[in-house]
Coordinates of C-alpha atoms and ligand atoms in Angstrom, one line a residue:
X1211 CA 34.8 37.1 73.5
X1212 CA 31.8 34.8 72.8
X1213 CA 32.7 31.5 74.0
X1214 CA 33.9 28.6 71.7
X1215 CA 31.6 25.1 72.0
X1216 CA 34.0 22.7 72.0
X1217 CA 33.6 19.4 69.4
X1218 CA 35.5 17.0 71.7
X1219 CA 33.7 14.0 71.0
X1220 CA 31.0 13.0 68.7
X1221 CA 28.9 9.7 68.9
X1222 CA 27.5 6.8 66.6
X1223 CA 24.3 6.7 65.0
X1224 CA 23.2 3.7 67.6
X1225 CA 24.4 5.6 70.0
X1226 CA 22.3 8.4 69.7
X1227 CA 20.2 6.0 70.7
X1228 CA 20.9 5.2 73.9
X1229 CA 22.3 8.3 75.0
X1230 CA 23.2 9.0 78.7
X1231 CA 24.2 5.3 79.0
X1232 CA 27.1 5.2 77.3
X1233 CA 28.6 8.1 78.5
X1234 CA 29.2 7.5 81.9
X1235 CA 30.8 10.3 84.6
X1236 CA 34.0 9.6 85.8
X1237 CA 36.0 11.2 88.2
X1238 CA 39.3 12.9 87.0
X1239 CA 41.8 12.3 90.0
X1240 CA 42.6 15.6 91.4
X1241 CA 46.2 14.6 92.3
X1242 CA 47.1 14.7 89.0
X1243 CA 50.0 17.3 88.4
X1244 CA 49.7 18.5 85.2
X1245 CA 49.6 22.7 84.7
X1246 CA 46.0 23.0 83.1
X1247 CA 43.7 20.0 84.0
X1248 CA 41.2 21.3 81.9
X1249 CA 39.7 18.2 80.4
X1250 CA 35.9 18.9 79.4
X1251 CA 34.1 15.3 79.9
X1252 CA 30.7 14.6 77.6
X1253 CA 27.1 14.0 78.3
X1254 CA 24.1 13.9 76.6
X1255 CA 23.5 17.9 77.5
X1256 CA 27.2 18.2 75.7
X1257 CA 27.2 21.2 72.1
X1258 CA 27.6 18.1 70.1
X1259 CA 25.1 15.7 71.6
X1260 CA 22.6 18.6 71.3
X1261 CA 23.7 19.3 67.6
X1262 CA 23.4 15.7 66.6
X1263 CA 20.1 15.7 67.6
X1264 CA 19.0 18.4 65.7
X1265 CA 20.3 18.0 63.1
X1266 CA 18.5 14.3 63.1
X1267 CA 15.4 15.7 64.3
X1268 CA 15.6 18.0 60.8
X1269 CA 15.7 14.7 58.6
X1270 CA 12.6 13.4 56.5
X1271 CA 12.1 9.6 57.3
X1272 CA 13.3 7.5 54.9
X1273 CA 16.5 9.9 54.5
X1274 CA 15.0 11.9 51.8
X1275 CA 15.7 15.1 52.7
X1276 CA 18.5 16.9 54.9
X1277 CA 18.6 20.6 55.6
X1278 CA 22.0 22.4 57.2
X1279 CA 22.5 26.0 58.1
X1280 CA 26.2 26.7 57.5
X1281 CA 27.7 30.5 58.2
X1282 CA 30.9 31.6 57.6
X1283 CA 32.2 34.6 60.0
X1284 CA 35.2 35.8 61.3
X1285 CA 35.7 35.3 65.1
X1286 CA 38.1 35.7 68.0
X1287 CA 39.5 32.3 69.6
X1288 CA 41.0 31.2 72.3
X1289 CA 43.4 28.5 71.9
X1290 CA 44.9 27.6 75.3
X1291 CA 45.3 31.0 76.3
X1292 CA 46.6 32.4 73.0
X1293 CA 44.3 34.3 71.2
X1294 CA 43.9 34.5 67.3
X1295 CA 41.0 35.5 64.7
X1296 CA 39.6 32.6 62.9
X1297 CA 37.6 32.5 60.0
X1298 CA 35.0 29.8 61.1
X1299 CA 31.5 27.8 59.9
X1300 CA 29.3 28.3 62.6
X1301 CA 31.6 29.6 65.1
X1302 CA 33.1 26.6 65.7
X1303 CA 36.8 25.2 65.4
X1304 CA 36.5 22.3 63.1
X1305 CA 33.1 23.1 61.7
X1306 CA 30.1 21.1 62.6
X1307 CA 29.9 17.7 62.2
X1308 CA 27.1 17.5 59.4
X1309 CA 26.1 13.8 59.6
X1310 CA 23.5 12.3 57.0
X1311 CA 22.3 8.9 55.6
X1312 CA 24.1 7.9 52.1
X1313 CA 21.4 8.7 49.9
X1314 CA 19.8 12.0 51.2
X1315 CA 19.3 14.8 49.0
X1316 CA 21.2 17.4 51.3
X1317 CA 20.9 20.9 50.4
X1318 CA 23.2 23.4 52.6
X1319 CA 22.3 26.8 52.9
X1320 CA 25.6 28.4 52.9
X1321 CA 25.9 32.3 54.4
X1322 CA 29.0 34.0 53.5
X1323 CA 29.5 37.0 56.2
X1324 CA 33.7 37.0 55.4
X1325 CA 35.3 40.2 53.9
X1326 CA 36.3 37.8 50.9
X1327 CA 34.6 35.8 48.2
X1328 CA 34.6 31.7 49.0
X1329 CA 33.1 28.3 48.0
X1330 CA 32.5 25.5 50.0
X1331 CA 33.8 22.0 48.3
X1332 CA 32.8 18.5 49.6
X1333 CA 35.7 16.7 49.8
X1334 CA 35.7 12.7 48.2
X1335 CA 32.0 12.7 47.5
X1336 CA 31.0 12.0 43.9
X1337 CA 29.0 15.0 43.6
X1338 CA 27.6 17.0 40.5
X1339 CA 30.1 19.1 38.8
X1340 CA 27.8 22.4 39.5
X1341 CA 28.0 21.6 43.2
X1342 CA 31.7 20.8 43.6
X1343 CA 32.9 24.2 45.1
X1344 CA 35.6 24.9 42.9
X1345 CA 35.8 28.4 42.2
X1346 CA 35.6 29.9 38.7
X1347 CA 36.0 26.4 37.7
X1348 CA 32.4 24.7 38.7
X1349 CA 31.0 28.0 40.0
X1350 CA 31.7 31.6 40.8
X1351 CA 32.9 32.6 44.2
X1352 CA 30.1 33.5 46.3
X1353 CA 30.3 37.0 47.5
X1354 CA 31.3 38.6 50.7
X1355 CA 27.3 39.1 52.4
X1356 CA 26.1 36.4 49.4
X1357 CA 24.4 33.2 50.0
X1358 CA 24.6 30.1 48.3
X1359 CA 22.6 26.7 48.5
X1360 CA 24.6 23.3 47.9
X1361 CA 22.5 20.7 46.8
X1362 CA 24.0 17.3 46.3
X1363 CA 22.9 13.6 46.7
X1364 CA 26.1 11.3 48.6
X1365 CA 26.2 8.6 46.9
X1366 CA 28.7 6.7 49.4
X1367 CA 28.9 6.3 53.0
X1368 CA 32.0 7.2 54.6
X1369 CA 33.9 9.8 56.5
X1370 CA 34.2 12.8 53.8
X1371 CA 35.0 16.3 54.9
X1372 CA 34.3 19.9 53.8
X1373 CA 36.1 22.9 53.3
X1374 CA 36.8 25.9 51.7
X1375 CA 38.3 26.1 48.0
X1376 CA 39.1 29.8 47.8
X1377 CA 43.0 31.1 48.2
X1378 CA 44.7 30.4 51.6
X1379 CA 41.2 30.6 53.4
X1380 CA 41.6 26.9 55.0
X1381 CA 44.3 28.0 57.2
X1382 CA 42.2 30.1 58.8
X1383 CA 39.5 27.5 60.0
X1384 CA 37.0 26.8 57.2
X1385 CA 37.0 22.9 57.7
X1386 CA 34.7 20.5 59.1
X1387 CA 34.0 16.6 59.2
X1388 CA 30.8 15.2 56.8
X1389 CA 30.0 11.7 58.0
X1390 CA 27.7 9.8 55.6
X1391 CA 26.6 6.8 57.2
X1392 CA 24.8 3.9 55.8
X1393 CA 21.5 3.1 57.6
X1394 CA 21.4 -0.8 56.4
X1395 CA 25.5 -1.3 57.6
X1396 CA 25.5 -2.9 61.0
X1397 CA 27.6 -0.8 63.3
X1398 CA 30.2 -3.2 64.9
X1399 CA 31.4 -0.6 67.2
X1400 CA 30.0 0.8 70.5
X1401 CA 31.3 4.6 70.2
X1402 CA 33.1 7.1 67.5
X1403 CA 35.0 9.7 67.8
X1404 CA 35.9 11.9 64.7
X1405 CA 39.1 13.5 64.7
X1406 CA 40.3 16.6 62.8
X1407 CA 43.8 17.2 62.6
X1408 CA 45.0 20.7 61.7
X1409 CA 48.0 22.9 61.9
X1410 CA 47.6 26.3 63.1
X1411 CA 49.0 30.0 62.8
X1412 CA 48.9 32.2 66.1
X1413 CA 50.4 35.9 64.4
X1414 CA 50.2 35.2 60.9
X1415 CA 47.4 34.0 58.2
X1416 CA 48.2 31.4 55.5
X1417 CA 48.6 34.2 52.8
X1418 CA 51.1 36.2 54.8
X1419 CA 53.3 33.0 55.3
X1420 CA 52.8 32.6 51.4
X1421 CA 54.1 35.9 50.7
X1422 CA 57.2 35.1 52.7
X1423 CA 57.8 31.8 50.9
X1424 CA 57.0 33.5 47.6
X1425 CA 60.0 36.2 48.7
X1426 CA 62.3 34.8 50.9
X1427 CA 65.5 33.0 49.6
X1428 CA 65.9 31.6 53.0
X1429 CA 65.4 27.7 54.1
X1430 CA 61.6 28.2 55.6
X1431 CA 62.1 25.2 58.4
X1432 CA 65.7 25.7 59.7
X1433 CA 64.6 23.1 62.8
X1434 CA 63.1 20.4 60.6
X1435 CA 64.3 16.9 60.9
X1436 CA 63.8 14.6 58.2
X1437 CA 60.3 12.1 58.0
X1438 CA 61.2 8.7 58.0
X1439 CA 60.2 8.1 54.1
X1440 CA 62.3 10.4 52.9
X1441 CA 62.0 14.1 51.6
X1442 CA 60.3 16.8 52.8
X1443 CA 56.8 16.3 54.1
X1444 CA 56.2 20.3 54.5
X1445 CA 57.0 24.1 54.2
X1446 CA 56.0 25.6 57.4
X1447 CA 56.6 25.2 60.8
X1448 CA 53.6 25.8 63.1
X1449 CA 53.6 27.4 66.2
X1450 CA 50.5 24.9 67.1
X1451 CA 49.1 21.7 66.1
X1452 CA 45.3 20.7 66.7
X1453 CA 43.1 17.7 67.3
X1454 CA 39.5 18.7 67.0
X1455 CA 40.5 22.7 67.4
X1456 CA 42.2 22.3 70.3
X1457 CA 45.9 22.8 71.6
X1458 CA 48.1 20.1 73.6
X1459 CA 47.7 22.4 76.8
X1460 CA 43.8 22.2 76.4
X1461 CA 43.6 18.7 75.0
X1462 CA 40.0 17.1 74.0
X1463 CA 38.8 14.1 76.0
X1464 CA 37.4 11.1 74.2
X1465 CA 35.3 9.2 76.8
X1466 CA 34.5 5.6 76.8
X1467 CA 34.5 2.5 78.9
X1468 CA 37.2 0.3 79.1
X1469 CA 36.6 -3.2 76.9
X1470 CA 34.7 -1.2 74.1
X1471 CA 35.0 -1.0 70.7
X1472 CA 35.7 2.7 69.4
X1473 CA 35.7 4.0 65.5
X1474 CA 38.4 6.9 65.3
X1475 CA 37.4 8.8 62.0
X1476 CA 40.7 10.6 61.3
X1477 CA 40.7 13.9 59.0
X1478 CA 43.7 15.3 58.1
X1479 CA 42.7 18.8 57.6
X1480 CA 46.0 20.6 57.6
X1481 CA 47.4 23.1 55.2
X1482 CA 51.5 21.9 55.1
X1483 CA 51.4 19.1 57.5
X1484 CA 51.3 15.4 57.8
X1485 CA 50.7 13.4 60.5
X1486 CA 51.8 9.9 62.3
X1487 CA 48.5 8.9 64.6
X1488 CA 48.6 6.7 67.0
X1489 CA 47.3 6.2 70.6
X1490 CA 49.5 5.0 73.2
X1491 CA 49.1 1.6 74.4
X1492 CA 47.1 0.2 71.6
X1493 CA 46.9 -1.3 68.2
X1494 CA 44.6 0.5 65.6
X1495 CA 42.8 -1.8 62.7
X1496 CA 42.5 0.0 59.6
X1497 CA 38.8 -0.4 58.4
X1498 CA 38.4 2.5 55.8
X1499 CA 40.2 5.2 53.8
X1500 CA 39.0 7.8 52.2
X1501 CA 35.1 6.6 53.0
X1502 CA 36.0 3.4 51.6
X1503 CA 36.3 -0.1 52.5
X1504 CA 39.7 -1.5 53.1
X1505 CA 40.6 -5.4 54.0
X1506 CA 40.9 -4.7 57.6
X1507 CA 44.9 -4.5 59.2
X1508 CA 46.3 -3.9 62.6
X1509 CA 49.1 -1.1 62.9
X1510 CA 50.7 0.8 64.9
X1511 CA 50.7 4.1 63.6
X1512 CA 49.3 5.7 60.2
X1513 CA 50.6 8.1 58.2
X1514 CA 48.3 10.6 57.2
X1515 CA 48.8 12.9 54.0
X1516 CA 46.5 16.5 54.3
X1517 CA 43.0 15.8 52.6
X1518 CA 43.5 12.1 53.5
X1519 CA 41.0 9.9 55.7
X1520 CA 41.7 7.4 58.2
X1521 CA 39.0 5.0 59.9
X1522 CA 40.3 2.8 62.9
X1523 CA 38.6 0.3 64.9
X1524 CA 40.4 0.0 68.9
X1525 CA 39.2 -2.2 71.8
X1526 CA 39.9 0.4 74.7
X1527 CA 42.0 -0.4 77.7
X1528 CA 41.3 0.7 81.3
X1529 CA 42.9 3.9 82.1
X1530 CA 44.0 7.5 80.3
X1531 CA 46.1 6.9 77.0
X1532 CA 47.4 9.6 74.4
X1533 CA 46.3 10.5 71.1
X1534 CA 49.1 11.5 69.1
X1535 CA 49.1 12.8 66.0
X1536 CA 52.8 14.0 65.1
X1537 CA 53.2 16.8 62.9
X1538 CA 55.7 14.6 60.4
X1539 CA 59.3 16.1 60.4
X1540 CA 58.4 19.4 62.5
X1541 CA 59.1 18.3 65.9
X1542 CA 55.9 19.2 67.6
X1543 CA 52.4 17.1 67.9
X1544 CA 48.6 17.3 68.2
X1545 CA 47.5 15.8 71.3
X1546 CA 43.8 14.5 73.0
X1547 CA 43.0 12.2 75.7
X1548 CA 40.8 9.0 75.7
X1549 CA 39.9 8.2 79.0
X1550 CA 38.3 4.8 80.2
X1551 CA 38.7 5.3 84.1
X1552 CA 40.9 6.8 86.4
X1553 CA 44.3 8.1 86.2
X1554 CA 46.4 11.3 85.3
X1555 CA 46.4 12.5 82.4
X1556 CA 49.8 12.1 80.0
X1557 CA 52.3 14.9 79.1
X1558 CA 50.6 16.5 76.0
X1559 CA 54.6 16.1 74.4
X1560 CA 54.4 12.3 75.4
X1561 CA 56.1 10.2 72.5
X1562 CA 54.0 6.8 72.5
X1563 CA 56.2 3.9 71.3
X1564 CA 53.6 3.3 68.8
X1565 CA 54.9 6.2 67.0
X1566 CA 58.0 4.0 66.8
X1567 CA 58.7 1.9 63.3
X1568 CA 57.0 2.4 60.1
X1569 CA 53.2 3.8 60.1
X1570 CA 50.6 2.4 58.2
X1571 CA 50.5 3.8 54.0
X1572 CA 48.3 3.1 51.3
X1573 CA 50.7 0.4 49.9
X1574 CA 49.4 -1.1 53.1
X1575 CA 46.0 -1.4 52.4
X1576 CA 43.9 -4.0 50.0
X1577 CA 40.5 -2.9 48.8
X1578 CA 37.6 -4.5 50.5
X1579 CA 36.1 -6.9 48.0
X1580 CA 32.9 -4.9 47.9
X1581 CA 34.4 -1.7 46.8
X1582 CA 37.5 -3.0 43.8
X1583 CA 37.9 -1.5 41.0
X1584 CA 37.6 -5.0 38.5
X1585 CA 40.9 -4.8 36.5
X1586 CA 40.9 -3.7 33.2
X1587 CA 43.2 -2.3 30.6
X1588 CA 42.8 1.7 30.4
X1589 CA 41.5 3.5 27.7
X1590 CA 43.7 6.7 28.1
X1591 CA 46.9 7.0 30.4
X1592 CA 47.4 10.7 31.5
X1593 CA 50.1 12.0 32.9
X1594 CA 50.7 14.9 35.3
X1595 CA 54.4 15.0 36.1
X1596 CA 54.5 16.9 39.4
X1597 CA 57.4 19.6 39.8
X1598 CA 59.1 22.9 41.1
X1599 CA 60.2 23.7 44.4
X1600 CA 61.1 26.2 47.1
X1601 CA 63.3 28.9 45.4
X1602 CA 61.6 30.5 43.6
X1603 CA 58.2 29.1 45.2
X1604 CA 56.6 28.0 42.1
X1605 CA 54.8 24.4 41.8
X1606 CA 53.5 23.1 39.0
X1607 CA 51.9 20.1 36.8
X1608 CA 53.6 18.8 33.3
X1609 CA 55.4 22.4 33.9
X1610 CA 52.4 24.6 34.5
X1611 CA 51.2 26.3 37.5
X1612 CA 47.7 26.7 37.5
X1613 CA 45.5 28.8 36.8
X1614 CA 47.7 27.9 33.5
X1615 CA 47.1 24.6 32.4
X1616 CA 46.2 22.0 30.0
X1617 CA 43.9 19.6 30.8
X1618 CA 44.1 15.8 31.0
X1619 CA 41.0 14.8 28.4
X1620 CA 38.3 11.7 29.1
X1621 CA 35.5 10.6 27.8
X1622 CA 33.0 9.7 29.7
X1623 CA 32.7 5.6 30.3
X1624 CA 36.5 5.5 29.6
X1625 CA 38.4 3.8 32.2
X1626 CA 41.3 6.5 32.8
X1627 CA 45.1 5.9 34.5
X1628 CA 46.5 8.9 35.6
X1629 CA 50.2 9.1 36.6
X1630 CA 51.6 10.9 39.4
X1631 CA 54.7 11.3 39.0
X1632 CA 56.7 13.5 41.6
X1633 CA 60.0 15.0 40.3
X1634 CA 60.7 17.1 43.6
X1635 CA 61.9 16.0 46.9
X1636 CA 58.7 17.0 48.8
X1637 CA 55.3 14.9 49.5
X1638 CA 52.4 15.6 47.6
X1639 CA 49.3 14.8 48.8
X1640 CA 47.6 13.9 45.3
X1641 CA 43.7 14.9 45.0
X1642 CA 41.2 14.3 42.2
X1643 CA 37.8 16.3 43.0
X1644 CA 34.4 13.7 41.9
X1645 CA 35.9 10.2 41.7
X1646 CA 37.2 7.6 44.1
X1647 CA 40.1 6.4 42.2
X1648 CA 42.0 2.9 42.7
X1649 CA 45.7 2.4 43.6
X1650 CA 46.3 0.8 40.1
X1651 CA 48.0 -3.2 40.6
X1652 CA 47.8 -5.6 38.5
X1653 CA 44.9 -7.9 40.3
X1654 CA 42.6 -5.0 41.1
X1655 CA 43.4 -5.1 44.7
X1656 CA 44.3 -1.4 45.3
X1657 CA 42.4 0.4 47.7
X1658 CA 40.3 3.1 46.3
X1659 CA 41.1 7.1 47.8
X1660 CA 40.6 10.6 46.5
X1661 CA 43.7 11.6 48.3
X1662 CA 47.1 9.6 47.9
X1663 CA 50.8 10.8 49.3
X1664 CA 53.0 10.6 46.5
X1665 CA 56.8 10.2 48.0
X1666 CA 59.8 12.3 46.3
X1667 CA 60.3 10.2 43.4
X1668 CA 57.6 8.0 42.8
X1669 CA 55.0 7.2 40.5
X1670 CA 51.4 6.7 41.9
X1671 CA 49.0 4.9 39.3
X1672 CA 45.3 5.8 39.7
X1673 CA 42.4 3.8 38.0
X1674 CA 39.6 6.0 37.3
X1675 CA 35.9 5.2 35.4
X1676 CA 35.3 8.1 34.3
X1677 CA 31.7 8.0 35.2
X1678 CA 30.7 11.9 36.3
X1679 CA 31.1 14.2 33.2
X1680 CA 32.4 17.4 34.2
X1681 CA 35.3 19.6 34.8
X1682 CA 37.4 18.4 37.9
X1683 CA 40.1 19.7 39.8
X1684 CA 43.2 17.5 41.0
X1685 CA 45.9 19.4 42.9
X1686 CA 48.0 18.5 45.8
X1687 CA 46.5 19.1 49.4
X1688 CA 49.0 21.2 50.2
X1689 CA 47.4 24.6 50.4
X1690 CA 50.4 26.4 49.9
X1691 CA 51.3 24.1 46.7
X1692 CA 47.8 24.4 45.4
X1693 CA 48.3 28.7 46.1
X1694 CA 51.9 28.3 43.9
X1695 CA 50.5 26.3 41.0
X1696 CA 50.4 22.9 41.7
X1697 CA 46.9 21.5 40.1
X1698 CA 45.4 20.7 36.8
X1699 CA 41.9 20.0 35.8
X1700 CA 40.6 16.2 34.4
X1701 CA 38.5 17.5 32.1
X1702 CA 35.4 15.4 30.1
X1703 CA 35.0 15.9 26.6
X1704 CA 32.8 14.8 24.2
Ligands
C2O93 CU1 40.0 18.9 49.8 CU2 40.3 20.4 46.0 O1 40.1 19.7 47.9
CU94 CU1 52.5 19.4 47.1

């Protein structure tokens, strides 16, 4: 079984830089009594230190040109000693980290060596239609042996991700971070970390668990207790929860000294689940969602929708502290370590009493000034009343379930409001494919996001300019709602 590199921990443009100082080697006491020590500390000869650098060395100056590799190919992994078959980019468990300059023209030479047909789709970046990955809708699957090369321009910097857009593929590991960074932004932090959050199948794939919600008349989650807002926030229980491909017996080590200033980019990757993050012992300040600017706010915990993007700031204590990201309403976790000095690691099933009280949401979170959406009356108000439920599994929009639909006309240089309205007692994490809609309010201070949690019951209001003709997608990021019906397409006409 080849051996899985392992994307624990990823570093900062300046940091690059200065490589080898920042990362220094610290002892791991040897007293500590947990079963499987198996922390794997960084340094500059680390898979993603040596990745990161080629990937930079590839780059014309000036950030004019950026060229990825990117394979997709089943494999065999080993997650803490419990073995599946993954469907991976590169071999690797979140995909690579691809990391450019806003700006870039980055083309991606995509090889497809799965036994299935499959896209790839760039997740919150305002790309050309053609090159948005959306099967038979901007482009037809690519081909089991087929290539493909993506070709797109990002016009914002941010923490975006990719993945596939194809059936119940997602499940089985096609997901990785895309970090566009913005050479002329001073970095106010001394190390990042991206995080991928996912939820994981050991026995079963994704499509097998939708054939037994599609047939079963039984409740899927017997165990699950309710979230704290209300509803349900999934379908599936999963027998494992990861942070950066990795199990809480074979947790990831974020390394860093104590006193410094850390960015956590969090991804929430997952097909069914949402998370609570927070790290034990500290405060986390909100800086972005969804590669956008927010008024900065301290928390203790966030709440973290699938498709959704989280970027933290934290000034790092001395010591070992948890990572928590709880699977919301399942009972179970994902799980790393950051580590600023000595000291035994935590139980991976350590509650943090930042998990405690209400986490962060979007009705949280003001726009940064530089990135508002100036108020202004909308041209068109569309609706997509989101329904249906678990028996039969069927979920729809204004009563369809996709591929049956109607669309939700704009023209372009409109300014659009589109309704989410959730008539079912589940979460639905709301996403719109080639804009960076605002949370409508009156005074234009709504943050802007791609991907918004819409509670059982509620209306979410979404400001778009409709500035990037095209046929979009907008489902909800739940892979098994998408699978069952649950998108619509926000169509430009003329
Ligand atoms: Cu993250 Cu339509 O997808
Ligand atoms: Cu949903």
């Amino acid at each position: 079984m080849p051996r899985r590199p392992r994307p624990d921990v990823q570093i900062s443009r300046r940091q690059a830089l200065r490589l080898g100082a920042g990362v220094a080697a610290l002892g791991v006491a040897s007293a500590c009594s947990i079963t499987r020590n198996t922390e794997s500390p960084i340094g500059p000869d680390s898979p993603q230190a040596r990745a990161f650098a080629q990937s930079k060395a590839r780059q014309f100056p000036l950030g004019k040109r950026v060229e990825f590799d990117l394979r997709a190919r089943p494999e065999d992994i080993d997650l803490g000693g419990v073995r599946s078959t993954a469907w991976l980019y590169d071999g690797q468990l979140p995909g690579p980290i691809l990391r450019v300059d806003v700006g870039d023209r980055v083309r991606v030479l995509f090889r497809n060596r799965l036994p299935d047909e499959t896209t790839v789709h760039w997740h919150g970046i305002a790309i050309r239609n053609y090159m948005d990955g959306v099967p038979d809708v901007t482009q037809s699957p690519i081909p089991a042996g087929e290539e493909f090369t993506y070709d797109f321009i990002p016009p914002d910097p941010g923490t975006f991700w990719y993945h596939t857009h194809v059936d119940l593929q997602r499940g089985r590991g096609l997901y990785g971070a895309l970090i566009v960074d913005d050479p002329r932004a001073p970095e106010n932090w001394d190390a990042e970390f991206v995080v991928v959050l996912s939820d994981w199948l050991t026995s079963r794939t994704p499509s097998q668990v939708f054939d037994h919600l599609r047939s079963s008349t039984m409740d899927p989650m017997p165990e699950m207790s309710s979230p704290a807002l209300g509803g349900d926030a999934g379908d599936v229980n999963y027998p494992m929860y990861l942070l950066n491909g990795r199990p809480p017996v074979d947790p990831a080590t974020f390394m860093a000294r104590p006193g410094q200033r850390v960015l956590f980019r969090i991804i929430n990757a997952s097909d069914d689940t949402a998370f609570r993050v927070a790290l034990g012992g500290h405060r986390l300040t909100v800086t972005q969602t969804d590669g956008f600017p927010v008024q900065p706010v301290d928390t203790s915990s966030i709440l973290i929708g699938m498709g959704e993007r989280y970027d933290a700031l934290v000034s790092l204590q001395d010591g070992v502290f948890p990572l928590v990201a709880a699977a919301e309403g399942k009972g179970a976790q994902a799980f790393a370590l950051v580590r600023t000095g000595a000291g035994c690691p935590p139980n991976p099933i350590v509650a943090p009493d930042e998990l405690r009280g209400r986490p962060l949401t979007v009705t949280d979170l003001n726009a940064d000034d530089a990135v508002r959406l100036p108020p202004r009356e909308p041209d068109t108000t569309l609706l997509a009343a989101l329904g249906g439920g678990m028996n039969p599994y069927i979920w729809t929009i204004n009563e369809q379930a996709y591929p049956e639909y109607t669309p939700l006309t704009v023209r372009e240089g409109q300014r659009a409001r589109l309704l989410y309205t959730n008539n079912t007692t589940m979460y639905h994490p709301m996403h719109l494919h080639g804009h960076t809609f605002a949370i409508a309010r009156p005074d234009g201070s709504g943050p802007r996001k791609d991907t918004v949690i819409v509670l059982p019951g509620q209306t979410v209001a979404a400001d778009i300019e409709a500035d990037n003709p095209g046929q979009w997608i907008t489902h909800c990021h739940n892979d098994y709602h998408l699978a069952a019906g649950m998108a619509t397409i926000f169509s430009y006409v003329s």
